[in-house]
Structures are given as C-alpha cells and as structure tokens.
XYZ file of C-alpha atoms in Angstrom:
503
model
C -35.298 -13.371 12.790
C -36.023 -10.388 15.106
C -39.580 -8.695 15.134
C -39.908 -5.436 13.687
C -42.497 -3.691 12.912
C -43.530 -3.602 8.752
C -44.711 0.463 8.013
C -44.408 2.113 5.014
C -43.077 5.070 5.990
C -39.889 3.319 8.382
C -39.474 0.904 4.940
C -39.200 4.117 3.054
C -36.840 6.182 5.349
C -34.676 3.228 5.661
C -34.196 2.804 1.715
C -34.377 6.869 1.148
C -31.406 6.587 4.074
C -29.593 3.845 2.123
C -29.525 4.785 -1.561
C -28.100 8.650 0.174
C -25.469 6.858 2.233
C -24.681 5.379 -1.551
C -24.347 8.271 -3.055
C -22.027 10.080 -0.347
C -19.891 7.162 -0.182
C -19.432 7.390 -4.306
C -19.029 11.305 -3.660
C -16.173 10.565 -1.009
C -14.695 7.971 -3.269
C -14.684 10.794 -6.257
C -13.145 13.344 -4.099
C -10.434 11.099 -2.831
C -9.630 10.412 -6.768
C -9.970 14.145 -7.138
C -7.187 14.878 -4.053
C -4.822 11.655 -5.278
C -4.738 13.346 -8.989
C -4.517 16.716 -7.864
C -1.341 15.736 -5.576
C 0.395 14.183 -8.071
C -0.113 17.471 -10.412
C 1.334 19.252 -7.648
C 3.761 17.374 -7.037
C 5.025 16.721 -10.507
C 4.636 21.165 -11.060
C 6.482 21.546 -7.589
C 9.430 19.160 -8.537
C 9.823 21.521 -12.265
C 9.686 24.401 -10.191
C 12.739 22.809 -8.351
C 14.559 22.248 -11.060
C 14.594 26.057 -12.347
C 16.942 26.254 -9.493
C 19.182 23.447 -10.530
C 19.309 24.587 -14.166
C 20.380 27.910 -12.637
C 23.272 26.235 -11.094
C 24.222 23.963 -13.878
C 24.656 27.519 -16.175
C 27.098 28.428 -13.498
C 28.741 25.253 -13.220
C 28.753 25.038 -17.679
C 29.863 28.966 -18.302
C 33.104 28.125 -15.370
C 33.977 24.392 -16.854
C 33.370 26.321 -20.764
C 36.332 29.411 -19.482
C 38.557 26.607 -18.419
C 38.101 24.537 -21.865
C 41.115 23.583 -23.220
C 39.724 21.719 -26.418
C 37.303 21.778 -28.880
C 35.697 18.623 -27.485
C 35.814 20.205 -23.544
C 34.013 23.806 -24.759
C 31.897 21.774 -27.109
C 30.520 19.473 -24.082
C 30.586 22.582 -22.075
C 28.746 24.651 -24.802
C 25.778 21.672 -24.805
C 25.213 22.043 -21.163
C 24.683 25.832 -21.119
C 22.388 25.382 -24.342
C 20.138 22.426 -22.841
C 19.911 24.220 -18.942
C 19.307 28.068 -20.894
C 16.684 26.205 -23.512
C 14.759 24.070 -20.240
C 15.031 27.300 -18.300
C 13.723 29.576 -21.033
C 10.755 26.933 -21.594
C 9.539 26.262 -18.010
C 9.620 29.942 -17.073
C 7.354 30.927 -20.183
C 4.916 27.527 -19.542
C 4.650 29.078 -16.239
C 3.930 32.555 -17.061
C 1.554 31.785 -20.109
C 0.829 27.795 -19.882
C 2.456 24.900 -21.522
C 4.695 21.776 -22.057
C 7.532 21.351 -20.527
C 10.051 18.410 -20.431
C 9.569 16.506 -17.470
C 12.672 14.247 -15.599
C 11.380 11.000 -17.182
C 11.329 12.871 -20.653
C 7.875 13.153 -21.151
C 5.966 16.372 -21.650
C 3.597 17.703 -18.981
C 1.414 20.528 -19.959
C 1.558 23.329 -17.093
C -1.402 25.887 -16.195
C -0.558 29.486 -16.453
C 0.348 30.507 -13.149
C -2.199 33.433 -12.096
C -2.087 34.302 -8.759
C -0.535 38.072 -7.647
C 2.225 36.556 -5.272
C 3.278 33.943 -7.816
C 2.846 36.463 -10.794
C 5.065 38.780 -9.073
C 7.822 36.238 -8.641
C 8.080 35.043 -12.174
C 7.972 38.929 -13.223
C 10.926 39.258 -11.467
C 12.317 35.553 -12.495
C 12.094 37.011 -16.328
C 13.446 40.525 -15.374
C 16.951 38.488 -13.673
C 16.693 36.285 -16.302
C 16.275 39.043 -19.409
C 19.580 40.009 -18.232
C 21.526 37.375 -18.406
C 20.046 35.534 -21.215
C 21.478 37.827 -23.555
C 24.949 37.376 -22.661
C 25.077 33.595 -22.884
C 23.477 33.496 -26.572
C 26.590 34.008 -28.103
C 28.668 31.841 -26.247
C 26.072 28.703 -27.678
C 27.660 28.365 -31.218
C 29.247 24.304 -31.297
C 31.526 25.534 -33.834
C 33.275 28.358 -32.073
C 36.500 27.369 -30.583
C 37.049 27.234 -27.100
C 36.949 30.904 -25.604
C 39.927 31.201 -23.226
C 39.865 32.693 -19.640
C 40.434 36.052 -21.203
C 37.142 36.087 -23.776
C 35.683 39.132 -22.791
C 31.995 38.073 -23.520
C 32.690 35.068 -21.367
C 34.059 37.076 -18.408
C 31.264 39.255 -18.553
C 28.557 36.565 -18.990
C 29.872 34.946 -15.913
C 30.610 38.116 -13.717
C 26.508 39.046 -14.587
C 25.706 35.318 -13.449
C 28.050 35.592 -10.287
C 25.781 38.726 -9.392
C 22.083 38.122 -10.448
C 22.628 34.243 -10.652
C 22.009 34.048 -6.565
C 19.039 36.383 -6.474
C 17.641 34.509 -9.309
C 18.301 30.880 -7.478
C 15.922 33.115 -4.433
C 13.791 33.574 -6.558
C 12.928 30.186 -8.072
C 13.142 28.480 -3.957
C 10.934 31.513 -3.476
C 8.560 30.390 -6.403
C 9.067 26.964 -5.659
C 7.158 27.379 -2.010
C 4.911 29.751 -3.345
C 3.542 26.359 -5.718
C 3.358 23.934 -2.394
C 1.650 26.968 -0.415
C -1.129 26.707 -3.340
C -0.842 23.185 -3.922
C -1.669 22.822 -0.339
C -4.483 25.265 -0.070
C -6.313 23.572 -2.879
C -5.518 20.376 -1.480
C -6.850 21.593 1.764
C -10.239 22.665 -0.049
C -10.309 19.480 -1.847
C -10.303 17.844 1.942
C -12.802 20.636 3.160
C -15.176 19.441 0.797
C -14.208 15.991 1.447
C -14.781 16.070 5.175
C -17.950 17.984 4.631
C -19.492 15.048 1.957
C -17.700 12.391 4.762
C -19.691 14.039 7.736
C -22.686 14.250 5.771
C -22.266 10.705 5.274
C -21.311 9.946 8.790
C -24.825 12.267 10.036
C -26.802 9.633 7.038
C -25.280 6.836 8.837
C -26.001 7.435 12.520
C -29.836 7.774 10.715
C -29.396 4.639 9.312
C -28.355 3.272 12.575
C -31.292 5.179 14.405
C -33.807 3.361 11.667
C -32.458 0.376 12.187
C -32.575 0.311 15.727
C -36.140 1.454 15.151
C -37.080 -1.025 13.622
C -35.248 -3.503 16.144
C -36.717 -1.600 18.817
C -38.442 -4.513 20.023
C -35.873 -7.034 20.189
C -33.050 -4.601 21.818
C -33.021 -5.700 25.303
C -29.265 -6.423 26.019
C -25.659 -6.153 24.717
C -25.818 -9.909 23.065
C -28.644 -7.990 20.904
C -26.675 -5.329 20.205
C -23.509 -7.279 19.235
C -25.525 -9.060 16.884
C -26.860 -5.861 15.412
C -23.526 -3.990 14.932
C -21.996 -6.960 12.855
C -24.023 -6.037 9.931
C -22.630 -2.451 9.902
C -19.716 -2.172 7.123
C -17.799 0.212 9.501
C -15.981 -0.805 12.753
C -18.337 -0.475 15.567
C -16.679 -0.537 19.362
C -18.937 -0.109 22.780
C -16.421 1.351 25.268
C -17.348 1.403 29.124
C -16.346 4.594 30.984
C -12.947 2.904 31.978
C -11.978 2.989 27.715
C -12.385 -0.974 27.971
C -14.473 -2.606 24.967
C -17.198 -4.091 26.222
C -18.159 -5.340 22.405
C -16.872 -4.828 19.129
C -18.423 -5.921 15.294
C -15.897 -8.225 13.192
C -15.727 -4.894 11.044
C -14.014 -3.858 13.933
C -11.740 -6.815 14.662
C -10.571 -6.691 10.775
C -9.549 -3.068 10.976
C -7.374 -3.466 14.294
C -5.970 -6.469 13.420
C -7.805 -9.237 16.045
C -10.673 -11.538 16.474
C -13.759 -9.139 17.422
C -14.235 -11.510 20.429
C -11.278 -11.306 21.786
C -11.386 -7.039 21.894
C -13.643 -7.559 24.898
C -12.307 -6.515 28.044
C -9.471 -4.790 26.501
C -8.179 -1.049 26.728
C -9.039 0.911 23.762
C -6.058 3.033 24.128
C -3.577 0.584 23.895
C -4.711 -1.271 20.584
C -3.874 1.753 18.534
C -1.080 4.427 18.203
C -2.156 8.185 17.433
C -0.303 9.554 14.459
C -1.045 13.776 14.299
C -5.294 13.321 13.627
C -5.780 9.541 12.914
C -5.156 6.213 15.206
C -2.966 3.750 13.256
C -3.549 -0.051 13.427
C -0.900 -2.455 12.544
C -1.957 -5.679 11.155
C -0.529 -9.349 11.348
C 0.254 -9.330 7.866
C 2.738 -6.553 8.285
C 0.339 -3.665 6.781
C -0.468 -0.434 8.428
C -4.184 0.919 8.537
C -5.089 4.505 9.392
C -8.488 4.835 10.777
C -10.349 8.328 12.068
C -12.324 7.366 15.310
C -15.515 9.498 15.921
C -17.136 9.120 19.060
C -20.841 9.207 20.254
C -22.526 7.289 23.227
C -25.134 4.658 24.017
C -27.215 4.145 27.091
C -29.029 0.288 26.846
C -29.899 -2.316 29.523
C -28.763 0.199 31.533
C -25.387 -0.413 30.547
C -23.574 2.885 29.474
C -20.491 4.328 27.717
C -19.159 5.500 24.274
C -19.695 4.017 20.893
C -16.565 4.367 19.091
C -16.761 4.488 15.444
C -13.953 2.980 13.161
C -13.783 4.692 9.765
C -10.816 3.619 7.601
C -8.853 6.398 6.148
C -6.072 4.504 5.289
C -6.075 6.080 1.522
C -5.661 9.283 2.937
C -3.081 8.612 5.302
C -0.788 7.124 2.308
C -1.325 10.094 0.265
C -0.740 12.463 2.897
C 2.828 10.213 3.715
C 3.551 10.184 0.191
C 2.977 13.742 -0.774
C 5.645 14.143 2.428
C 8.254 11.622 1.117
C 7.584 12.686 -2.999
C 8.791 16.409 -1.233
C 12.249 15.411 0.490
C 13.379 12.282 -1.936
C 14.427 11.941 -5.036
C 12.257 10.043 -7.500
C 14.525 8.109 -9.569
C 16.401 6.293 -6.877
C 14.642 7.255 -3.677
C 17.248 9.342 -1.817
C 16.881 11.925 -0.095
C 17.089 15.270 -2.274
C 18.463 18.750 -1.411
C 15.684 20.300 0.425
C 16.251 17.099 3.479
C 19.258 17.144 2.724
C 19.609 20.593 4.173
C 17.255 19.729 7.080
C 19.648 17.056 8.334
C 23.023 19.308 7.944
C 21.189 21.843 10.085
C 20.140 19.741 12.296
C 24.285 18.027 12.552
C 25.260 21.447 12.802
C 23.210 22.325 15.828
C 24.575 19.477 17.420
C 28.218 19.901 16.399
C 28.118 23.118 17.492
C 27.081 22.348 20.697
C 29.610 18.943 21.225
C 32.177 21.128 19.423
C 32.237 17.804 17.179
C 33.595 17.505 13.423
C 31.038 17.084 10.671
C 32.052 15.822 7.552
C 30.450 16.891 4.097
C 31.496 14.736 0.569
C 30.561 15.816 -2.858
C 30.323 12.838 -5.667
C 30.319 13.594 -9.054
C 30.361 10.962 -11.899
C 32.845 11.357 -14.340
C 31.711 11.774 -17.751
C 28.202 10.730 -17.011
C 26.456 12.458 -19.765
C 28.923 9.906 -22.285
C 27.119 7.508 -20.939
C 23.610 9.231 -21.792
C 24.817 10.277 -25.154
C 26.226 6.287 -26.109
C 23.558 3.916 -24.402
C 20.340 6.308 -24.128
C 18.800 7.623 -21.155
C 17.797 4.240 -19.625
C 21.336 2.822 -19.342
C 21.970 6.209 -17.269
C 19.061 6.329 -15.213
C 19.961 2.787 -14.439
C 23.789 3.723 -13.346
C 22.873 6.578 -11.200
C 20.201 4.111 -9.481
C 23.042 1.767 -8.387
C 25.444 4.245 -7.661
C 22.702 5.299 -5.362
C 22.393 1.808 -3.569
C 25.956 1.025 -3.311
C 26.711 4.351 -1.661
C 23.858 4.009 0.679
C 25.513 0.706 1.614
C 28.623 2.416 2.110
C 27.720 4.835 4.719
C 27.236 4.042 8.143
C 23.854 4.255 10.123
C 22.678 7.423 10.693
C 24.607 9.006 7.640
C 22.512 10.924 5.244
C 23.302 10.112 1.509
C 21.370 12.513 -1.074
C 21.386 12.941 -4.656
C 21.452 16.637 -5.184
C 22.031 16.775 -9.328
C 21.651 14.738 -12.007
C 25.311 12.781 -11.399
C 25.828 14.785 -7.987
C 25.561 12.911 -4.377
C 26.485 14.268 -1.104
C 27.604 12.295 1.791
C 26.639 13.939 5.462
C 28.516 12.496 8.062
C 27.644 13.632 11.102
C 30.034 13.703 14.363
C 30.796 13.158 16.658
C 33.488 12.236 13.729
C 38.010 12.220 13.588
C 39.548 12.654 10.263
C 40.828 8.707 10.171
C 37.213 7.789 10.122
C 36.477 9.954 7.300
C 39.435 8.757 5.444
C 38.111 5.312 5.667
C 34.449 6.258 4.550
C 35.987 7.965 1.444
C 37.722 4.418 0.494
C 34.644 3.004 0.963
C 32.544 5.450 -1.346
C 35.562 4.972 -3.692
C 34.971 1.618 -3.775
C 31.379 1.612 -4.535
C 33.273 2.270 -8.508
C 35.388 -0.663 -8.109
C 33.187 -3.021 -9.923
C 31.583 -2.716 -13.511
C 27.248 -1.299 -13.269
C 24.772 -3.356 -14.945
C 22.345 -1.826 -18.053
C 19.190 -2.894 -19.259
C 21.295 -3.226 -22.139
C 22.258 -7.305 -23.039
C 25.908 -7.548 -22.402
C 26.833 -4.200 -21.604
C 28.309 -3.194 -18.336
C 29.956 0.258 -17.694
C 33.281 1.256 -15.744
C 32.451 4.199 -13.770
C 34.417 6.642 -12.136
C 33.755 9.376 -9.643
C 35.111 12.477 -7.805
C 34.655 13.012 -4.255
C 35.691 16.139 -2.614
C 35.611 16.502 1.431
C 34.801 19.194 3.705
C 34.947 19.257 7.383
C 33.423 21.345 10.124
C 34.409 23.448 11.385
C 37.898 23.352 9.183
C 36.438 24.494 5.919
C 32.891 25.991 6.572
C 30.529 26.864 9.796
C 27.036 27.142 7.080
C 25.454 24.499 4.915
C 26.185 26.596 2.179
C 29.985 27.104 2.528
C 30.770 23.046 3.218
C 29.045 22.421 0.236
C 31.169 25.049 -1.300
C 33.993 23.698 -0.007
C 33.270 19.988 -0.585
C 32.662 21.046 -4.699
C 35.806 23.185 -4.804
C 38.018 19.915 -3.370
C 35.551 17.921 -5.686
C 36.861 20.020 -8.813
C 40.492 20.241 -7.870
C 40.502 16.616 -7.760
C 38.375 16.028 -10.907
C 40.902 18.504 -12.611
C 44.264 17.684 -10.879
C 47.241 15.725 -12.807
C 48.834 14.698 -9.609
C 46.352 12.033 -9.265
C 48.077 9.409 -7.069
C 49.832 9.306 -4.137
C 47.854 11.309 -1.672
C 44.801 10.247 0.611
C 42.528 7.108 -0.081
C 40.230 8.950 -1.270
C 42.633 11.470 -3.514
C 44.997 8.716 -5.710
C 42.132 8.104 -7.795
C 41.586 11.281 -9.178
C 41.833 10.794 -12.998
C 38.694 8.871 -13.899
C 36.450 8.118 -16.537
C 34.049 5.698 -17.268
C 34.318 3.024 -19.877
C-alpha cells in the first residue's frame, strides 16, 4: 500500500465528498426515471392527439361509404364507424380541454391532463367551434335501425357537404394541436434534462474533488504515469490520459469496458478513431454487438512532467436510447413497427424532389383490408392486431430495398416506390403485394387461420398527382373503384382480384 498521510480533516472531506457524490448519482438516476416516464406520457398523449386526425378522416371515409349503402347490413357497418370515430372524437377533445380518460390503441384507458397553455387552449377552442358544427349534423344519421339513406337523403348530403368544408380545417387543426403537444413535451423534457445536466455537473465538479482528495492523499507516492495508472483503475468512470497528439498514453479498465478493448492495449492509440460522434455524444460499439453512448468531458494533467488532457468517459447510454426511441416512437407505428404517416410523408417529399429533378416516375399504392373490422367483431381484437402485424411483414418482404412501406390507418398501408421506376415494374410489385394474401394468417387463436383479402389502388407521378396529397388521393380513389367494381377480373395483375373478402 501507498503512504498517505492519516488527518482528520482529509479523512473527513474525503467521506463528506463520497456520501455527496452518492447522493447526486441517486439524484441523476431519479431524474433519468423522471425523463423515461415523462417521454412515454408524451408520447402516448402525442400519438391520441394523432389520432383526432385519423378519426376525422374515418367520419369522411364512414358518411361517403354510409351515402353509397345499398343494404341494411352496408349502412349499418357504415353507421358503426361514424358512431365509434364521432364518440372517440367527442371524448379525447373534452379529456383534453377539461382532463380525462380516453381509450388508448391497445384498449386501455389513459387519463389525460387538462391541456392549459394559451396556444394549445386556443387550438382546441377552435377544434370544438369546427367540431360544434358538424357534430350536429351526423347525430341523426347514428340510429342502427334506420334504413340505408340513399345518395339523395338530404341530411346526409348536407352532413357531408359541412364535412367536405370544415372537415380539412379541422384535420389543420388537430396536426396543428398535435405539434403544439411535442413542442411542450419537448420543452419539459428539455427542463427535465436542464435539471439533469445541472445535478450531473454538480456531480462531475464532486468528483474531480474526489479525485483532487485522493490524489492528496497519494500525494506522496505520485511520481510517474505507472502511479497514476494504478490510481485511475479504482475510479468507476472511464479515465483516458491523452498526449497533445490525441494518442492515449493510459487508460483505467473502466475505460477499456466502455470502448470495447483491453485498457492496455488503448495505449498508443488515437483517441479519435476509437469512437464515432453522434450530434453531442461519442458512440462506442462493443464486441458483443451493443452500442454505448458516452459524453466525454475534458480537463488536463501536468505529472512527471509528462502533459496532456484527461479525458473523462461518462456513460450516457440510457439517454441516448431514450432520445432514439422518443425519435423512432414519433415516425413508426407501434403495433407492427412501420413507418406511420408523418415519415411516411418525409420520404414522398423527399422521392418527389428527386423525381422532379430526374423527371422519373414515382409510384404510390394504397392497401386496404377487406372487411377487417369482421375479423375484430368474430375473433376479438387480438386475432386482428395479430393479422395486421403479418400483413405488415409480408408486405415489407414484398417491396424492394429502398421502398417505404407504412401503415397509415387501422387496415390502411401505403406502398412508396420511388423511381427511377416504368409501369412493368410496378405491375410486378402489385402481384407481389397481391400475393402477400395468397396464403391463410395465423391467430393466437388454436386452429384458426383467416383468408384475407385486400385492395390496392395505384398512383403514379407525375400521371395522376405532382403533391403528396393528390397521389394519395389518387391511389384511394383507384383503391375504392376497385374495392367497389363488379368487373373484377380480367384487367392488370394487380386489378383481377378485386372482389375480396376475408374468410
């Protein structure tokens, strides 16, 4: 053992130093719980805010499919739609305006805060105001027992004209809400981190005392780098000495386990080109496969006349992964891990920058399950969730590399295919997606597999739209007219299988 010299007072600061280092550590440990929780809130209030929009559009796409009922059946399905999107609609705005459950995706309640900020109040004033008007006018269309209206009902007409008009502004206004939440959710979560950085320096300013007692109180025995070495390795964090060239000179083995290598074989090697900078943090990657985020913080040393920088290795890797996940949880969709509307829209933009400028096709295809909410209504939620989770893999598999599949509804995909692109091609791709419903899906149900069908409707650029908006108008129109037409075979691949049902 190294002499030291026995005081009071250094045995004193050194435990005072300790127990504080303790307690800062526990207090960053708390606020990291604290950030994880409040992210998934967030998250889980962002994604309901999200769906107001959806709901909006599936009252469109009910009070259209209810005009061109036929049957009692058709309006009655129909009729069940507009009631369950109008009811979820009605609930989640109030839960945001006063506080409350609401029904989450997994079917669960989640109890929302009232929303009270001006810019957020302002938009859910105005959310209620669209939706005050057009509330009204579906009530009376809700009745199961009515028969099916007719293209000529005049309350229908009207409800849908009012919907046609105030249905986009109102569809604004919930994407407009929508950011509103993640602008919040990320300045608390910023002030969450504020704090957290400010209890992490303060713990960072107890160590370096720590690491001034100690060297104190090894004062007497520091006369080289061996010394040193020997010192650092009883320091939890990763301790590097770096000469003015960024080559390590030594490292502790708390080092060499968070970058992945023996500590003794870091020496002579360039700092630099161990780790990869990712935005603010350096990320190691580890035999095993894993990925470690660590925040370096950087001070200097000057012993047996040996100089440089003392590199300290902090692992952040928590906070990386939340920070990744709170980026994926916004641009995928939870139940089967596509990517939802909001990338979705990202990557068209992005094709149709680049078409534009290779005056290149791009093509656009709209899947729709057929009868899907059967399949809810016989074999419970589960069985569907399970269906639209391998409809989601085999389509994936169907698509070529670099082809964005996203799942934009509840039994709605669409299919980006970006160019450069020919219409033979995109024949072929919508054989394949077709396909993907050849054979029977499995349930968590003993014995039961379903026959699925789907309807896929194409758009191209720039033959049927030049915007994100109109292709996916486009792609739904062809989607319907196939989903609706009796000529169902003889046509394209991916138009002779029109008529289908699942089973």
């Amino acid at each position: 053992m190294l002499p030291f010299s026995r005081t009071e007072s250094s045995h004193f600061l050194l435990v005072a130093a300790v127990t504080l280092f303790v307690v800062l550590d526990l207090s960053v440990l708390a606020i990291n719980y604290g950030i994880v929780w409040r992210v998934d809130q967030d998250t889980v209030v962002i994604n309901i805010a999200g769906r107001q929009r959806m709901l909006t559009e599936r009252m469109t796409k009910a009070l259209l499919l209810l005009q061109d009922a036929t049957n009692p059946e058709a309006a009655r399905s129909a009729r069940d739609e507009l009631r369950d999107s109008a009811q979820q609609f009605t609930q989640t705005l109030a839960a945001f305006q006063h506080g409350g459950p609401v029904i989450y995706s997994n079917g669960k309640k989640f109890t929302i805060p009232p929303l009270a900020d001006a810019d957020t109040a302002e938009m859910l004033a105005t959310g209620q105001r669209l939706w005050a008007g057009i509330e009204p006018l579906i009530q009376p269309l809700l009745p199961a027992t009515l028969p099916p209206p007719g293209k000529n009902d005049a309350d229908l007409i009207t409800a849908i004209a009012v919907m046609r008009r105030d249905g986009p502004a109102l569809v604004r206004t919930m994407n407009q809400l929508t950011t509103q939440i993640e602008m919040h959710a990320t300045r608390s979560t910023r002030y969450l981190r504020a704090v957290h950085t400010g209890a992490f320096l303060l713990a960072l300013a107890n160590f370096v005392v720590i690491l001034t007692l100690l060297r104190r109180r090894y004062r007497e025995a520091l006369r080289g780098l061996e010394v040193l070495r020997d010192l650092i390795d009883q320091i939890g964090a990763g301790v590097c000495l770096v000469d003015d060239q960024g080559r390590i000179l030594a490292a502790n083995k708390a080092a060499g386990a968070l970058i992945g290598r023996d500590a003794a074989r870091l020496q002579g090697m360039l700092f630099e080109r161990l780790l990869e900078r990712d935005e603010d943090v350096w990320v190691s990657h580890l035999p095993d496969g894993n990925v470690r985020a660590l925040d370096v913080v950087h001070g200097s040393f000057n012993a047996a006349q040996i100089s440089g920088t003392v590199m300290t290795l902090l692992d952040v890797s928590s906070r990386y992964t939340e920070r990744n996940l709170l980026r994926h949880l916004a641009n995928h969709d939870q139940l089967t891990g596509l990517p939802n509307r909001r990338l979705l829209y990202d990557r068209m933009l992005q094709a149709l920058a680049h078409a534009r400028r290779s005056h290149s096709k791009i093509g656009v295809a709209l899947i729709d399950i057929n009868g899907f909410k059967s399949i809810n209504d016989q074999y419970g939620h589960a069985a569907g969730d399970a269906v639209l989770c391998q409809v989601a893999q085999r389509l994936a598999a169907a698509v070529r590399e670099g082809d964005t599949l996203a799942r934009v509804g509840g039994d709605e995909y669409v299919g980006l295919f970006p160019g450069p692109i020919e219409t033979a091609e995109l024949d072929h791709l919508m054989q394949r997606l077709h396909e993907c419903f050849s054979q029977p899906f499995e349930t968590d149900i003993a014995q039961v597999k379903l026959t699925v069908r789907a309807s896929i409707g194409l758009a191209e650029y720039p033959r049927d739209g030049e915007t994100t908006d109109t292709l996916l108008r486009a792609a739904d129109k062809a989607m319907y007219r196939i989903k609706h037409s009796e000529a169902a075979e003889g046509a394209t691949p991916f138009s002779r299988r029109r008529e289908k049902g699942w089973g």
